[in-house]
Short mmCIF file of C-alpha atoms in Angstrom, two decimals:
data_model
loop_
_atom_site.label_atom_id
_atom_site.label_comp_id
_atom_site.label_asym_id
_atom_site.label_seq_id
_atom_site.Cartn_x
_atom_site.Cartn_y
_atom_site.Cartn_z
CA UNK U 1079 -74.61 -37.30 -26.92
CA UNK U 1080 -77.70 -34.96 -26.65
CA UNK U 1081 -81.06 -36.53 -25.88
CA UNK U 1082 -84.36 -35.45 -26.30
CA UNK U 1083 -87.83 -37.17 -25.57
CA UNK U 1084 -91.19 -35.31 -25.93
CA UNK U 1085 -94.85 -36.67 -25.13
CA UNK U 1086 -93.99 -40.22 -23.94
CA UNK U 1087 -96.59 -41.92 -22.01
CA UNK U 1088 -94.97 -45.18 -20.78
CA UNK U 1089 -91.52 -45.46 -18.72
CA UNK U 1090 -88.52 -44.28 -20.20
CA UNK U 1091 -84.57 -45.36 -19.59
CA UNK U 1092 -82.12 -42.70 -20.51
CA UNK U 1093 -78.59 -43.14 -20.20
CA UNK U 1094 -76.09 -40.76 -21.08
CA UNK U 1095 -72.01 -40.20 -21.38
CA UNK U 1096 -72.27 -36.38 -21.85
CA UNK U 1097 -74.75 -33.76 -23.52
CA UNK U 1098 -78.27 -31.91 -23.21
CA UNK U 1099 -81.04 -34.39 -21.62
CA UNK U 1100 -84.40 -32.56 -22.26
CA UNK U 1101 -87.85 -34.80 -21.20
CA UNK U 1102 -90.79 -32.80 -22.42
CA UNK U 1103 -94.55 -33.65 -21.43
CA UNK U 1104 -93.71 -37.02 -20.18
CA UNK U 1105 -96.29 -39.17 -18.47
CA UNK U 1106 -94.63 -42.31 -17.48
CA UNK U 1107 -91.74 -43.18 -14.78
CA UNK U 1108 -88.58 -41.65 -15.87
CA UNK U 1109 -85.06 -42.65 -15.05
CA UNK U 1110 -82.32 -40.80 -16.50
CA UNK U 1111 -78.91 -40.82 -15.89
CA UNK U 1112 -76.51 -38.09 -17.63
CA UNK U 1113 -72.39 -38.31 -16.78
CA UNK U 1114 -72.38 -34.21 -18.31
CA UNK U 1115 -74.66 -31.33 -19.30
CA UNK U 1116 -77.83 -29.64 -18.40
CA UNK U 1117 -80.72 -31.58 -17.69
CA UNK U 1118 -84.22 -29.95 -18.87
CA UNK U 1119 -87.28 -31.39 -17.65
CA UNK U 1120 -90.65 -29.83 -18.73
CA UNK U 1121 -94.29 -30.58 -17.98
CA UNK U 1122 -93.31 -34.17 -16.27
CA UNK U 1123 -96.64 -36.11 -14.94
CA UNK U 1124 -94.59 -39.29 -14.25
CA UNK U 1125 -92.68 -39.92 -11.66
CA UNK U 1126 -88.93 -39.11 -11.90
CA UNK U 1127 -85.49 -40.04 -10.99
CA UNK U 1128 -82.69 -37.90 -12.46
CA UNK U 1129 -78.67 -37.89 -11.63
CA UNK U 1130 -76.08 -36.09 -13.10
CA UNK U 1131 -72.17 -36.13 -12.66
CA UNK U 1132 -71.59 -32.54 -13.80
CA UNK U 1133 -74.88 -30.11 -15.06
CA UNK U 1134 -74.27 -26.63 -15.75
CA UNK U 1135 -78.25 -26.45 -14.41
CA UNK U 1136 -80.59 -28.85 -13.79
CA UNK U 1137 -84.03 -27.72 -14.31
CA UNK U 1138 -87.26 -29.74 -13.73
CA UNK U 1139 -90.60 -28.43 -13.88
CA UNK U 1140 -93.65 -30.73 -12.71
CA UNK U 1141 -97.22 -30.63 -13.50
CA UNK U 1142 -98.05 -33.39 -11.10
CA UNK U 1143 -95.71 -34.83 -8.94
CA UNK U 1144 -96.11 -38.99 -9.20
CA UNK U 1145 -97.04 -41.32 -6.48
CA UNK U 1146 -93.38 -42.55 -7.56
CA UNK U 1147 -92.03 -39.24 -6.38
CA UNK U 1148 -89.28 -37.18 -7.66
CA UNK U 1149 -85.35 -37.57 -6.87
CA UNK U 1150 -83.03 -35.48 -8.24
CA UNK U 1151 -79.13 -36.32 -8.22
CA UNK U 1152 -76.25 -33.55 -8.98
CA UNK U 1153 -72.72 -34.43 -8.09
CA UNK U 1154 -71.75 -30.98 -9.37
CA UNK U 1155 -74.28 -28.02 -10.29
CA UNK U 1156 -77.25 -26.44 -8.86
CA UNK U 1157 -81.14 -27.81 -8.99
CA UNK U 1158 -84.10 -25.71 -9.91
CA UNK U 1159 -87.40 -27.86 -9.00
CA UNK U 1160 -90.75 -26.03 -9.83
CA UNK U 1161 -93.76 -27.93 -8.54
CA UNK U 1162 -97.42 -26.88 -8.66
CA UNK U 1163 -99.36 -25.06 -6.14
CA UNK U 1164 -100.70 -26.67 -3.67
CA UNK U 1165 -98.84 -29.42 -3.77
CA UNK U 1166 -98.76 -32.14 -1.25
CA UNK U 1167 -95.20 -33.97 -0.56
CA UNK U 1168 -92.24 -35.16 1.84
CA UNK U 1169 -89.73 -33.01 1.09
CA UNK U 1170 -85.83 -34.06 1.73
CA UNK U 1171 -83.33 -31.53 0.18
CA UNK U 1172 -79.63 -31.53 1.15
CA UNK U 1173 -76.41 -29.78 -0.47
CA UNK U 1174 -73.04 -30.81 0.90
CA UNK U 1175 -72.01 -26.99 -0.24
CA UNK U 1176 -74.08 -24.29 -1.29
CA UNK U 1177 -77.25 -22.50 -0.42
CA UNK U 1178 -80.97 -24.01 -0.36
CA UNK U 1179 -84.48 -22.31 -0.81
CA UNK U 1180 -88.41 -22.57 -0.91
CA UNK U 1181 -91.83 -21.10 -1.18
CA UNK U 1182 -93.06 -23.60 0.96
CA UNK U 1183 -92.26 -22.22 4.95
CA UNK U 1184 -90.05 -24.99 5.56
CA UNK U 1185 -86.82 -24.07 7.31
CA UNK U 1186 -83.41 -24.15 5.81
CA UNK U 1187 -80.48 -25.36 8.70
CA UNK U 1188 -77.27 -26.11 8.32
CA UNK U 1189 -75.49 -29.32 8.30
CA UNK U 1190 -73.34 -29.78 11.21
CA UNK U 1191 -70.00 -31.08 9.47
CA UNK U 1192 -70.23 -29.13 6.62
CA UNK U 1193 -68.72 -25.55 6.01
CA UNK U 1194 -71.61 -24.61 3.65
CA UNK U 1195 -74.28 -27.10 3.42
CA UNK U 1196 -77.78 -26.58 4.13
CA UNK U 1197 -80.80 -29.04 4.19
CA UNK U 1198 -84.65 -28.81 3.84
CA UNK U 1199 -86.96 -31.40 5.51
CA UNK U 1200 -90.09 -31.54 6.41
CA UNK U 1201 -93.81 -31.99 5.08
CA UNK U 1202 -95.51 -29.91 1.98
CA UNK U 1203 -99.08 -29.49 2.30
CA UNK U 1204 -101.19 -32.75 3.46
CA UNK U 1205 -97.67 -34.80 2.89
CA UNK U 1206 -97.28 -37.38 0.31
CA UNK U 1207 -94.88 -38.61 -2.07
CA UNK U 1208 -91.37 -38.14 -1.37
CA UNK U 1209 -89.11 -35.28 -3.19
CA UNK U 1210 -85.70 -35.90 -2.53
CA UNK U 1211 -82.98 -33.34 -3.76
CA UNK U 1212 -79.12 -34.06 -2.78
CA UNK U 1213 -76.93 -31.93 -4.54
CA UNK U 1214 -72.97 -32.78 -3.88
CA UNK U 1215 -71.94 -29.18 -4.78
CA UNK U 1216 -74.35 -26.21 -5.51
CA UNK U 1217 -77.66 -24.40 -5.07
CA UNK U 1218 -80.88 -25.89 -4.57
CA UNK U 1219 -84.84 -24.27 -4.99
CA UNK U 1220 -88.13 -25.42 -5.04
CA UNK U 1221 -90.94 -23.28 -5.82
CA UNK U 1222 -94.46 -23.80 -5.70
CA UNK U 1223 -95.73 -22.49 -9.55
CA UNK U 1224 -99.19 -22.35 -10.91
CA UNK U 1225 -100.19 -24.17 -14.44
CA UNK U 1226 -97.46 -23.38 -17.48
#
């Protein structure tokens, strides 16, 4: 069923069949694992490691993104990833069919192999942790945002 976890400051597990996963204001490492249903992720300082079967939408929106990194897992449905400004990070963002964008300059090709893939790689800034985004079928974004 639906889960919801607000204001958590040490690692959270979340494992679910189907339903809503919404992390608000969490510090710690997250790993959460959803087999239906939009994931929600909202002022996340920890790092984080999200896959979904089948999401309507997954949105994540980072204040900081974690030494740990971010990864971000949809079988089926898009990805919305909103970092801050300024941000400094490895980006690797691939989906097997759809389209891919970003604030950040770096270049969108296609993936030989694929009728409608597209892939993002390259380095964010002064480079550091690694954001990976791999999306099986549907769109993919990250944005540079300031403070929410």
């Amino acid at each position: 069923g639906p889960m919801s976890v607000e204001n958590r400051t040490g690692s959270i597990h979340l494992d679910t069949h189907f339903g809503l996963v919404r992390l608000d204001g969490c510090a710690g490492d997250v790993v959460a694992r959803s087999g239906g249903g939009a994931v929600i992720v909202e002022k996340q300082t920890g790092g984080l490691d999200v896959e979904s079967n089948l999401c309507e939408t997954m949105q994540v929106f980072v204040d900081r993104i974690a030494p740990a990194g971010i990864r971000l897992v949809a079988k089926d449905g898009g990805v919305q990833a909103h970092v801050p400004e300024g941000s400094g990070f490895d980006l690797d963002a691939t989906t097997q069919e759809g389209h891919a964008a970003n604030s950040f300059g770096i270049p969108v090709d296609a993936i030989a192999g694929t009728e409608h893939g597209a892939s993002m790689r390259g380095v964010v800034g002064a480079g550091g942790p690694k954001v990976v985004i791999a999306v099986k079928q549907g769109n993919i974004s990250i944005r540079g945002e300031r403070g929410h």
